[in-house]
Short mmCIF file of C-alpha atoms and ligand atoms in Angstrom, two decimals:
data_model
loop_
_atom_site.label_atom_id
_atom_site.label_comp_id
_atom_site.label_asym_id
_atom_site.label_seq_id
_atom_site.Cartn_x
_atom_site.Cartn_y
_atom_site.Cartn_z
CA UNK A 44 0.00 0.00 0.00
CA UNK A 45 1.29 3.43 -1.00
CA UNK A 46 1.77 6.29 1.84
CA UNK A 47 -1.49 8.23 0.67
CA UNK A 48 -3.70 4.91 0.81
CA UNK A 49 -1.96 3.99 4.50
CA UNK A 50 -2.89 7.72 5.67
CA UNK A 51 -6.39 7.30 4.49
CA UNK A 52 -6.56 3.90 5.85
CA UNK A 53 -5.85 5.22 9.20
CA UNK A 54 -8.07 7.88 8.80
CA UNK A 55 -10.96 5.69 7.57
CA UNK A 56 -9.73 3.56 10.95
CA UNK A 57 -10.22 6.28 13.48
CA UNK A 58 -12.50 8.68 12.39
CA UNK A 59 -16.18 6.89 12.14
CA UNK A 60 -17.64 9.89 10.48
CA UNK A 61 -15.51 9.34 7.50
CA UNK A 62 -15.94 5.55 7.00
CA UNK A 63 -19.26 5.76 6.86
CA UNK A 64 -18.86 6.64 3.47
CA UNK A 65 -17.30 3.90 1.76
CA UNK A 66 -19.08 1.19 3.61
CA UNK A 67 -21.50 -0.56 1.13
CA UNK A 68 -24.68 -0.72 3.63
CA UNK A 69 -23.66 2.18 6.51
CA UNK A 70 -23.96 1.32 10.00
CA UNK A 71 -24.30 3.24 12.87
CA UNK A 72 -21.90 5.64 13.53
CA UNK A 73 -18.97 4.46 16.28
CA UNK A 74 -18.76 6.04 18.91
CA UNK A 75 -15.73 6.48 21.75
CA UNK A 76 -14.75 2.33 22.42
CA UNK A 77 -16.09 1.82 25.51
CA UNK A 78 -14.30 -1.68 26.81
CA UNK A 79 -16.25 -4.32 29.08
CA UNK A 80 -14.93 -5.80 31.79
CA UNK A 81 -14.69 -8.98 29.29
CA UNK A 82 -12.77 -6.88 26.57
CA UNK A 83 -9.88 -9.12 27.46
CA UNK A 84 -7.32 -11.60 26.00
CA UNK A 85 -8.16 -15.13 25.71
CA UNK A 86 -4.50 -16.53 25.93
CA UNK A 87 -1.60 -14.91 27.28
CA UNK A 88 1.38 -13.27 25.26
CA UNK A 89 3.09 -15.64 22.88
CA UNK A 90 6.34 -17.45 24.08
CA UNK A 91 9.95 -16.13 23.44
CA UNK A 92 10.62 -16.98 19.72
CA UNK A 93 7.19 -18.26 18.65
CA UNK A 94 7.86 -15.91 15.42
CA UNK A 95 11.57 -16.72 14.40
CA UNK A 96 12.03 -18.90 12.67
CA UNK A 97 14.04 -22.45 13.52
CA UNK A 98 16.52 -24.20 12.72
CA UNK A 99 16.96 -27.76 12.80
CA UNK A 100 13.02 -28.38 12.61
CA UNK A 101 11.47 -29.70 9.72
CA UNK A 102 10.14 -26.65 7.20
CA UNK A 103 7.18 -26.33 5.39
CA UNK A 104 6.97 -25.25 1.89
CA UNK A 105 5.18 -21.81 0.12
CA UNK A 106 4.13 -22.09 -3.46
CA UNK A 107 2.82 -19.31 -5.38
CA UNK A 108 0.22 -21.34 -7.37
CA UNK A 109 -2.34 -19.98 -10.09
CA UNK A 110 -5.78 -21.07 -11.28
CA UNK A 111 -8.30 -20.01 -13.90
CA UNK A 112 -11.36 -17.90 -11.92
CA UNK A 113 -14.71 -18.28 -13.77
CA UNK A 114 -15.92 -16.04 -11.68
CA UNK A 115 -13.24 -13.25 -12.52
CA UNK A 116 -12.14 -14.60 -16.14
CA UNK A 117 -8.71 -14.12 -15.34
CA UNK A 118 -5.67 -15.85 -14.17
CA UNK A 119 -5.17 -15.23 -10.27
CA UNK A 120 -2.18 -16.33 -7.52
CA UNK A 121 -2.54 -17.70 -4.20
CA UNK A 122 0.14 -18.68 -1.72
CA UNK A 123 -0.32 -22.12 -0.73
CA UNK A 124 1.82 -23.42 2.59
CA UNK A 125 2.16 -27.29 2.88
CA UNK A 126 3.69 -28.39 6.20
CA UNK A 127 6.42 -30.73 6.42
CA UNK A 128 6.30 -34.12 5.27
CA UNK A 129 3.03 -33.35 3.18
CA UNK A 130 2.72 -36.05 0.39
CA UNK A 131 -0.32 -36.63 -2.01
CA UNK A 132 -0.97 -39.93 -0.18
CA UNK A 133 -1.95 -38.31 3.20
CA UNK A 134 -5.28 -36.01 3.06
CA UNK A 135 -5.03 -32.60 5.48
CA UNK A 136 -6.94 -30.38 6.42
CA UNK A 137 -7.21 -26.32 4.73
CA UNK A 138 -7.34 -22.80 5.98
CA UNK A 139 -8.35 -20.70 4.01
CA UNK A 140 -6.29 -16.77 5.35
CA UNK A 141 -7.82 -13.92 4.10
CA UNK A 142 -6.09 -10.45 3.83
CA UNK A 143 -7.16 -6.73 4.08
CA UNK A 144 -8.19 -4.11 1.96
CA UNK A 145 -4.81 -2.77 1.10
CA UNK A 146 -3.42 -6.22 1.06
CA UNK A 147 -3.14 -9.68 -1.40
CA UNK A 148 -2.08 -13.19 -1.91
CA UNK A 149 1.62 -12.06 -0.26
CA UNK A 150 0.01 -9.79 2.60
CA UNK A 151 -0.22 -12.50 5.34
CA UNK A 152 3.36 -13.83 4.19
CA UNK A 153 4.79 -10.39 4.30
CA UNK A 154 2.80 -9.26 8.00
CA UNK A 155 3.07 -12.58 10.07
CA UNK A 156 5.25 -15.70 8.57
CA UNK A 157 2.44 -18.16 8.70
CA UNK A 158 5.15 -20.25 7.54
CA UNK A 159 7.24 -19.59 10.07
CA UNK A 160 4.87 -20.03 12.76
CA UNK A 161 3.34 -23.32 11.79
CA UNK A 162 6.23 -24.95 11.89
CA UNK A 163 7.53 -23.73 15.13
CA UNK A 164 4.04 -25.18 16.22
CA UNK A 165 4.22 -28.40 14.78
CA UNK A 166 7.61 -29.01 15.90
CA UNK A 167 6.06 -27.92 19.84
CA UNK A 168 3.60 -30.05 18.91
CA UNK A 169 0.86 -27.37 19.52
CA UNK A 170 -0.53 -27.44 16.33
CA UNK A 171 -1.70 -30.35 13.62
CA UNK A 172 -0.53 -30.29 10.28
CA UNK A 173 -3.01 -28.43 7.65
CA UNK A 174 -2.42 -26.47 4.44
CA UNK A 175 -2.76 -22.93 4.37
CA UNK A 176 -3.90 -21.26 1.62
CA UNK A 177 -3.53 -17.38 0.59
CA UNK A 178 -5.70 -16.53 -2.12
CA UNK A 179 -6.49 -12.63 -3.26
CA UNK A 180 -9.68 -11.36 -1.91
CA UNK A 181 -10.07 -9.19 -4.45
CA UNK A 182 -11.97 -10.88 -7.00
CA UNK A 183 -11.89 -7.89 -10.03
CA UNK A 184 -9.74 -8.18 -13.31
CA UNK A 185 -6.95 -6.16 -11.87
CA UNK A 186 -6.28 -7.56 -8.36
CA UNK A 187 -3.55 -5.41 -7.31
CA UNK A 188 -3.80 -3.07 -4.18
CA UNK A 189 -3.35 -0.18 -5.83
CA UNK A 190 -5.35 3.42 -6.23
CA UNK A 191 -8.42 4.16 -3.95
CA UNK A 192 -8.51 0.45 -2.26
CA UNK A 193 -11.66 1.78 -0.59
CA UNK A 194 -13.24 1.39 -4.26
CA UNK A 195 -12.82 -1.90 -4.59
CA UNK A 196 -14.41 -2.89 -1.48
CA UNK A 197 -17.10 -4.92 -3.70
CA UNK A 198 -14.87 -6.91 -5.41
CA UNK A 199 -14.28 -8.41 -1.85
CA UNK A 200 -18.07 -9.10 -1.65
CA UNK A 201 -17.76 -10.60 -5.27
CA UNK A 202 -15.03 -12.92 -4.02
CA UNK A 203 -17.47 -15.16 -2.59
CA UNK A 204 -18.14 -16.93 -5.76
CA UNK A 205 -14.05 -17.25 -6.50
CA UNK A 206 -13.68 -18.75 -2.98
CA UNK A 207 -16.76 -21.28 -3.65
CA UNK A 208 -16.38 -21.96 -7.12
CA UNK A 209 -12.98 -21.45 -8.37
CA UNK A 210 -10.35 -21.42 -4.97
CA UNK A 211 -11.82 -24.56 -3.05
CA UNK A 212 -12.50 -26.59 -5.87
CA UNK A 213 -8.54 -25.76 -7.57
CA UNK A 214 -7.47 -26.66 -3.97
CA UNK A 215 -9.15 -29.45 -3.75
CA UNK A 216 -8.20 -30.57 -7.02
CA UNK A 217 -4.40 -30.43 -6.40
CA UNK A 218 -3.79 -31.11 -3.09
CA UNK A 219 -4.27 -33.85 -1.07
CA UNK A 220 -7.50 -32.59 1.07
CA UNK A 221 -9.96 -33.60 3.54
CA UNK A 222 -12.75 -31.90 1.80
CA UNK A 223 -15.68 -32.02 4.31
CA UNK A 224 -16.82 -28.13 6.84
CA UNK A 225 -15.13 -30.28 9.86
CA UNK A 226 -11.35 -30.18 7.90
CA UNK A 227 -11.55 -26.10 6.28
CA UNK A 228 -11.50 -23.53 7.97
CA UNK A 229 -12.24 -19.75 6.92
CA UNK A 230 -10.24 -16.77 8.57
CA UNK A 231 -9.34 -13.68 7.87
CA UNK A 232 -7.80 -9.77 8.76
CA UNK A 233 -9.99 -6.57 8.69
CA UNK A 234 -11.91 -6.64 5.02
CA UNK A 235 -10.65 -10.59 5.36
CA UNK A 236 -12.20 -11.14 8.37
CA UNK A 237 -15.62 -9.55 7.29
CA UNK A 238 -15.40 -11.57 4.54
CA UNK A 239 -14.86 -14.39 6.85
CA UNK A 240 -17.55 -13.80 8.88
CA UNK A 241 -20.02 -13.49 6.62
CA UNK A 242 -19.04 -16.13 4.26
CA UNK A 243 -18.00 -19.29 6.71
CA UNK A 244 -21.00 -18.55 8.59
CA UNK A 245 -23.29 -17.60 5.29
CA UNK A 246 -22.34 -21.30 4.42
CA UNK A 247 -22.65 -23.26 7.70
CA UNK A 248 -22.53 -27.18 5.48
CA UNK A 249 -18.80 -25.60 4.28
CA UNK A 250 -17.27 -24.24 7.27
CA UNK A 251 -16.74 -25.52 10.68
CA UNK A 252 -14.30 -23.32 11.19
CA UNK A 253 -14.45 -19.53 11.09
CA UNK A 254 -12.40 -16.61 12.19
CA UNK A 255 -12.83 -12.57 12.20
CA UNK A 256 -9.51 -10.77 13.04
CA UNK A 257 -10.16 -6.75 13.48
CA UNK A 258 -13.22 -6.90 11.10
CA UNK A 259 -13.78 -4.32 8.93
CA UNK A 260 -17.43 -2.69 8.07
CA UNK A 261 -17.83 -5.20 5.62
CA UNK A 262 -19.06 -7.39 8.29
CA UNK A 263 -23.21 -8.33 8.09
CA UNK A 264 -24.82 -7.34 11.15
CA UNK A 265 -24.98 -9.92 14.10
CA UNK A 266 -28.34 -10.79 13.61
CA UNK A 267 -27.60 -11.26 10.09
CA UNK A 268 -24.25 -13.39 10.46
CA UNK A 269 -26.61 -15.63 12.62
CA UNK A 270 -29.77 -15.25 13.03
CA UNK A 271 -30.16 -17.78 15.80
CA UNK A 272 -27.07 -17.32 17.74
CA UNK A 273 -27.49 -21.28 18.65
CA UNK A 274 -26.44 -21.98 15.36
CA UNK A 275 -22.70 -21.31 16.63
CA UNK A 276 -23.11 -24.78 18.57
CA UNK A 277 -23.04 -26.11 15.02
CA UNK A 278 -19.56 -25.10 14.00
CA UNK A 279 -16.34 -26.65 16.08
CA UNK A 280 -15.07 -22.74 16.31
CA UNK A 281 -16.33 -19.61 16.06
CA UNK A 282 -13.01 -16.99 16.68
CA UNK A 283 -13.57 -12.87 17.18
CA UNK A 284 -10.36 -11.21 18.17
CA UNK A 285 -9.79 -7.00 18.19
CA UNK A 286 -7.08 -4.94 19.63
CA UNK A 287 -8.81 -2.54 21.97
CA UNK A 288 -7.37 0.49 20.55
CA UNK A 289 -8.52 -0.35 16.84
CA UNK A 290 -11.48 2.12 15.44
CA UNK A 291 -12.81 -0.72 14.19
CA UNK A 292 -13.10 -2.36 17.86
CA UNK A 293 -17.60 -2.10 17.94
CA UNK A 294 -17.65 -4.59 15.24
CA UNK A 295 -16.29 -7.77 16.66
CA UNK A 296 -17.46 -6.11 20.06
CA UNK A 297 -21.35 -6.42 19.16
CA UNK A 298 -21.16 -9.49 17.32
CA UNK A 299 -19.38 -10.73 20.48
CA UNK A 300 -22.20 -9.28 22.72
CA UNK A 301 -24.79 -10.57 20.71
CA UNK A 302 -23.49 -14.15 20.95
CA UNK A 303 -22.89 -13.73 24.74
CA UNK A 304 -26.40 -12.85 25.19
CA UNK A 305 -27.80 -15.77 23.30
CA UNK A 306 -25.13 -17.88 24.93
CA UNK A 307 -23.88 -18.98 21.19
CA UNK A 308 -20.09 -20.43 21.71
CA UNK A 309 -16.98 -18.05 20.23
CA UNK A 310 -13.82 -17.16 21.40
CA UNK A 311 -12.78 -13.69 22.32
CA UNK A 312 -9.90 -12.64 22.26
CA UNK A 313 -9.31 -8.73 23.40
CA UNK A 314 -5.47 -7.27 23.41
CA UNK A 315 -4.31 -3.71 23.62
CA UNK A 316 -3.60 -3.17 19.98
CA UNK A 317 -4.31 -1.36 17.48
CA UNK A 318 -5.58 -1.59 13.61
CA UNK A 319 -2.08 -3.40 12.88
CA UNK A 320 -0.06 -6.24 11.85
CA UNK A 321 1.42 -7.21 15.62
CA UNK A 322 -2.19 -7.77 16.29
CA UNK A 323 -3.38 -9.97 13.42
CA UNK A 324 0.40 -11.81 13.91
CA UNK A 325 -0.22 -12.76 17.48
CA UNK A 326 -4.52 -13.67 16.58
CA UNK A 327 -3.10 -16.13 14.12
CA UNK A 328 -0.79 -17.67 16.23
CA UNK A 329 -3.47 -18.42 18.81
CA UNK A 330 -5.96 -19.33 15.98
CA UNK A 331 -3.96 -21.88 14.53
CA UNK A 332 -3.86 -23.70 17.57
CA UNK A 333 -7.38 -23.50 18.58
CA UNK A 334 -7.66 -25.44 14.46
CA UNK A 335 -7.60 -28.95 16.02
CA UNK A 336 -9.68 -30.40 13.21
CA UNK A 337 -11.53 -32.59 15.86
CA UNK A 338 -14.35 -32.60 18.08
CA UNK A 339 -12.40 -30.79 21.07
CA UNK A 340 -11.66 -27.59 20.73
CA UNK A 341 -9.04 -26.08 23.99
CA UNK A 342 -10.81 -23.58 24.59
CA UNK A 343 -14.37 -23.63 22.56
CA UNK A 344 -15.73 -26.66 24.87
CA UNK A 345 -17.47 -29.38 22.89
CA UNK A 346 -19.66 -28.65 20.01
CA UNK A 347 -21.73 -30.35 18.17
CA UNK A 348 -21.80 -31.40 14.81
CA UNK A 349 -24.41 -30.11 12.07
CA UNK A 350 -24.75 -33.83 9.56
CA UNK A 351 -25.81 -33.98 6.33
CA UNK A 352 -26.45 -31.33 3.65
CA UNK A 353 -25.75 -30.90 -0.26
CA UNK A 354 -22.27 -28.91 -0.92
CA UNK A 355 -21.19 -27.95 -4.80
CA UNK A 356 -18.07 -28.03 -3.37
CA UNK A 357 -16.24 -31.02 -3.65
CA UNK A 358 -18.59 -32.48 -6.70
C1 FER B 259 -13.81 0.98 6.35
C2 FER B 259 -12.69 1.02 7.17
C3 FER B 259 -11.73 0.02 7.05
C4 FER B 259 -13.94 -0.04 5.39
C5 FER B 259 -12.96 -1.01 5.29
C6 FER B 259 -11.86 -0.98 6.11
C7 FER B 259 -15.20 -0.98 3.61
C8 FER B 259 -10.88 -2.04 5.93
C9 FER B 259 -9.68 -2.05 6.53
C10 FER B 259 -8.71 -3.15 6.29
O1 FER B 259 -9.00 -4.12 5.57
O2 FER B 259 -7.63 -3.07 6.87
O3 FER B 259 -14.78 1.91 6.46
O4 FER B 259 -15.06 -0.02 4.61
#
């Protein structure tokens, strides 16, 4: 992102007057952030070195990969990690990582190492091995961050149908895959994590796992994200995390009040950051833990498990 689209970025961050104007459907205005006494973090400060990275452990490997996009009618990237020891005989599960609005397939490589960090969790043994996969959210002709990025915040909503229809099933395609909602996962930063949201949870029989980081306005309403909050119970995780200090804070604060109310199961995780990369670094590393790809989640308590349903994906 230029200077001029990182000033108006924090701008657009801070001032609630101002954003109003590029959101798609406004909502209210934000006010002050006004923490709760349960505005707090969910897991403590990572340990020294969780983000350098190792030697003498086994590596993972990054491929920038392309695919065809119907849905576009271009040629588009995405950044594919495969942990160590991956081999087409052994199916894994996916995350699918989601960037911002300045960002692209190399933002969550550039911020936070995913790389880096999975390994250092697989070789602690606090992680299981999945593929991660990058993709540009950004689903217009030319993908590249660059002018107004505030314009192009529908080609994030249009990026629904490249995820569905022309991501998952490339993905799936290549790669060795456990392609069921209890083995992919759907997370993302800022625009990322609104897309998240509204996607994973917009599409309950393909996602069992789904994570907002810092969400941007992009994000559906609560009661729209889920209109019965019970239907959380369905999915094995349901992650909101926010640094306090972000302008952004309300909108993974009311989704997480809403939930609380109705008693629907998420994690929260509050820390004292701000709109930033530290922040979405740290959520990750958490996150990717929490990704057991099994019924027991450390710190989501025992879900249930929604059975049955038609998916195009995977067909
Ligand atoms: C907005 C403020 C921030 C907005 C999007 C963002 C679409 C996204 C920020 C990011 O992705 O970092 O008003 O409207």
């Amino acid at each position: 992102m230029n200077i001029i689209a990182r000033a108006l970025l924090l701008i657009l961050t801070t001032c609630p007057a101002l954003s109003q104007s590029v959101e798609s459907e406004p909502r209210k205005s934000r006010g002050p952030i006004v923490l709760k006494e349960d505005d707090r973090p969910a897991f403590p400060p990572p340990p020294e070195g969780w983000d350098k990275r190792r030697e003498g452990i086994p590596h993972g490997k990054l491929t920038m990969i392309e695919y065809d996009s119907k849905t576009v009618g271009t040629r588009r990237r995405m950044n594919v990690y495969t942990p160590p020891g991956y081999t087409p005989e052994k199916k894994l599960p996916v995350l699918y990582l989601l960037h911002g609005i300045g960002g692209d397939e190399t933002e969550w490589e550039r911020f936070a190492h995913p790389d880096v960090l999975l390994d250092n969790l697989l070789a602690d043994g606090k992680a299981v091995p999945m593929i991660v996969v990058m993709p540009n959210g950004r689903a217009q002709k030319n993908d590249r961050p660059t002018g107004d990025v505030f314009k192009h915040a529908p080609a994030f909503a249009v990026f629904e149908h490249d995820l569905l229809d022309d991501v998952i099933p490339t993905i799936e395609a290549r790669y060795a895959v456990q392609a069921d909602r209890e083995h992919r996962a759907l997370a993302g930063l800022s625009m990322g994590g609104g897309q998240a949201l509204n996607f994973g949870l917009g599409h309950p029989l393909l996602f069992a796992w789904v994570g907002g980081f810092s969400s941007a306005p992009n994000t559906r309403k609560p009661a729209e994200l889920l209109p019965n909050a019970n239907a959380a119970k369905h999915l094995r995780l349901l992650w909101l995390s926010c640094g306090s200090k972000d302008g952004l804070f309300s909108i993974s604060q009311d989704f997480h009040a809403w939930l609380k109310a109705q008693d629907g199961p998420h994690v929260w995780h509050v820390t004292d950051h701000e709109h930033d990369a530290p922040e979405w670094k740290q959520a990750l590393y958490h996150f990717l833990q929490q990704l057991t790809f099994s019924g027991v989640v450390p710190t989501g308590g025992e879900i249930s498990s929604q059975k049955g349903g038609a998916s195009k994906i995977g067909k």
